Short mmCIF file of C-alpha atoms in Angstrom, two decimals:
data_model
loop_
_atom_site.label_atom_id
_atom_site.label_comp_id
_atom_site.label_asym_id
_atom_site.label_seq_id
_atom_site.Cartn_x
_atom_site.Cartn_y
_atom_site.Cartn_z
CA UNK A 1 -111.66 -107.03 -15.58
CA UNK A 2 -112.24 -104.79 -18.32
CA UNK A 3 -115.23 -104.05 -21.03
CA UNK A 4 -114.84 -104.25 -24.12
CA UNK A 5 -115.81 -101.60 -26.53
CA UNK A 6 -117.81 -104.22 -28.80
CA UNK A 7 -117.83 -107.34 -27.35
CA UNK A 8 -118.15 -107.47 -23.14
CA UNK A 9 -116.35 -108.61 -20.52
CA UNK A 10 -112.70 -108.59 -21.18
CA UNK A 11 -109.82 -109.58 -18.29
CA UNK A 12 -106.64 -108.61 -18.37
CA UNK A 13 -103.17 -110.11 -17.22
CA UNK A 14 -99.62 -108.91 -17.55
CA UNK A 15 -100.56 -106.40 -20.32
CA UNK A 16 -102.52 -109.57 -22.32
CA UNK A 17 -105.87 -109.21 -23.10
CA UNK A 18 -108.10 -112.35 -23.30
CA UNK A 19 -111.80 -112.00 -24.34
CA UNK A 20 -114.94 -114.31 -22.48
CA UNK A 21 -115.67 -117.31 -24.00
CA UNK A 22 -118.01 -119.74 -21.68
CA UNK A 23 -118.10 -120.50 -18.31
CA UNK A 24 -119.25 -123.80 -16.07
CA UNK A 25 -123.02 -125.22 -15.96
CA UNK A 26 -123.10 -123.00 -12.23
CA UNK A 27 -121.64 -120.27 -13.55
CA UNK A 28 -119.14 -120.08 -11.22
CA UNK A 29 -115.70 -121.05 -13.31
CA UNK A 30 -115.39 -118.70 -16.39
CA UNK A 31 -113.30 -119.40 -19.67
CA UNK A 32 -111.13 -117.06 -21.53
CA UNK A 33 -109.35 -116.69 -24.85
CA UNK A 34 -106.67 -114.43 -25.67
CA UNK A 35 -107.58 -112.13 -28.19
CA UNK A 36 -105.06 -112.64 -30.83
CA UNK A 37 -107.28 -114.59 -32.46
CA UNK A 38 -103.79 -116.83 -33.50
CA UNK A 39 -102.41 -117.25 -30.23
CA UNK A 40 -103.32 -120.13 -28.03
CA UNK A 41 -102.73 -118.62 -24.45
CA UNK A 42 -106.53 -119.50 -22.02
CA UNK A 43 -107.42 -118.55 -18.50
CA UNK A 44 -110.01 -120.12 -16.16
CA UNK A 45 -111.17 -117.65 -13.56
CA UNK A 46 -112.95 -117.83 -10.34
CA UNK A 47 -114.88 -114.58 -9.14
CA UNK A 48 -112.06 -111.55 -10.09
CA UNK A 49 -109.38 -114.13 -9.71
CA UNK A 50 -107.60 -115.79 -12.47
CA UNK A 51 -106.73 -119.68 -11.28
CA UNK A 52 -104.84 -120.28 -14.08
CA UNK A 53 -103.23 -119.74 -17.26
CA UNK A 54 -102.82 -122.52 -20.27
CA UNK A 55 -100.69 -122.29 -23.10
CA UNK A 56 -98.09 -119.13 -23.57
CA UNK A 57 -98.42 -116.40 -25.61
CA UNK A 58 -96.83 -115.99 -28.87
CA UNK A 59 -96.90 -112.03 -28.78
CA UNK A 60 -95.51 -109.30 -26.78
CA UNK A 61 -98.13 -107.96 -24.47
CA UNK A 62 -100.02 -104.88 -25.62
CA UNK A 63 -99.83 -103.01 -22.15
CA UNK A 64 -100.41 -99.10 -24.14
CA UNK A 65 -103.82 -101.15 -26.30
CA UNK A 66 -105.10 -101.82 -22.79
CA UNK A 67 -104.42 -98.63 -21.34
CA UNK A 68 -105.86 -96.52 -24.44
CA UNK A 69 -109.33 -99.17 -23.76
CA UNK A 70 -109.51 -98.49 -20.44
CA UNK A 71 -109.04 -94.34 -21.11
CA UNK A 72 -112.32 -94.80 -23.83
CA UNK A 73 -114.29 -96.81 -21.73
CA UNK A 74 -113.74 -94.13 -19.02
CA UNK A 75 -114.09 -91.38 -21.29
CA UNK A 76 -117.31 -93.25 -22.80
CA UNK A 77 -118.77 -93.56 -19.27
CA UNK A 78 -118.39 -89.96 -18.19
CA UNK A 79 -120.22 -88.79 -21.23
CA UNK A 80 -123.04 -91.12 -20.72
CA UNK A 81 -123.54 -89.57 -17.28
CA UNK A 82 -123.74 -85.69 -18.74
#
């Protein structure tokens, strides 16, 4: 799992990014959508574990966006501490 810069919780898999979208009435299943807003691709997760994966992307993966989010959230986090 990842934040997001704007929006929250993001998870990552293979270098695809998919953004929150709901989870179960117990909270306990979560819902994702990939955030290439026209690709299809959804995962269900259980804790930190992704349980599955619906659809296939129709994109490359964007494994350099992901790293250059995690490097500002990082970066964003050690400033907040000084």
């Amino acid at each position: 799992f990842t934040k997001s810069t704007k929006t929250g919780r993001k998870i990552v898999d293979g270098g695809f990014s998919f953004r929150f979208k709901n989870a179960n009435a117990d909270e306990t299943k979560h819902y994702w959508k990939c955030e290439v807003d026209q690709c299809r691709a959804r995962a269900h997760s259980i804790g930190d574990e992704i349980i599955r994966v619906d659809q296939e992307h129709n994109h490359e993966p964007d494994v350099a966006g992901v790293r250059k989010r995690k490097f500002i959230i990082s970066t964003k986090e050690e400033v907040e501490k000084d």
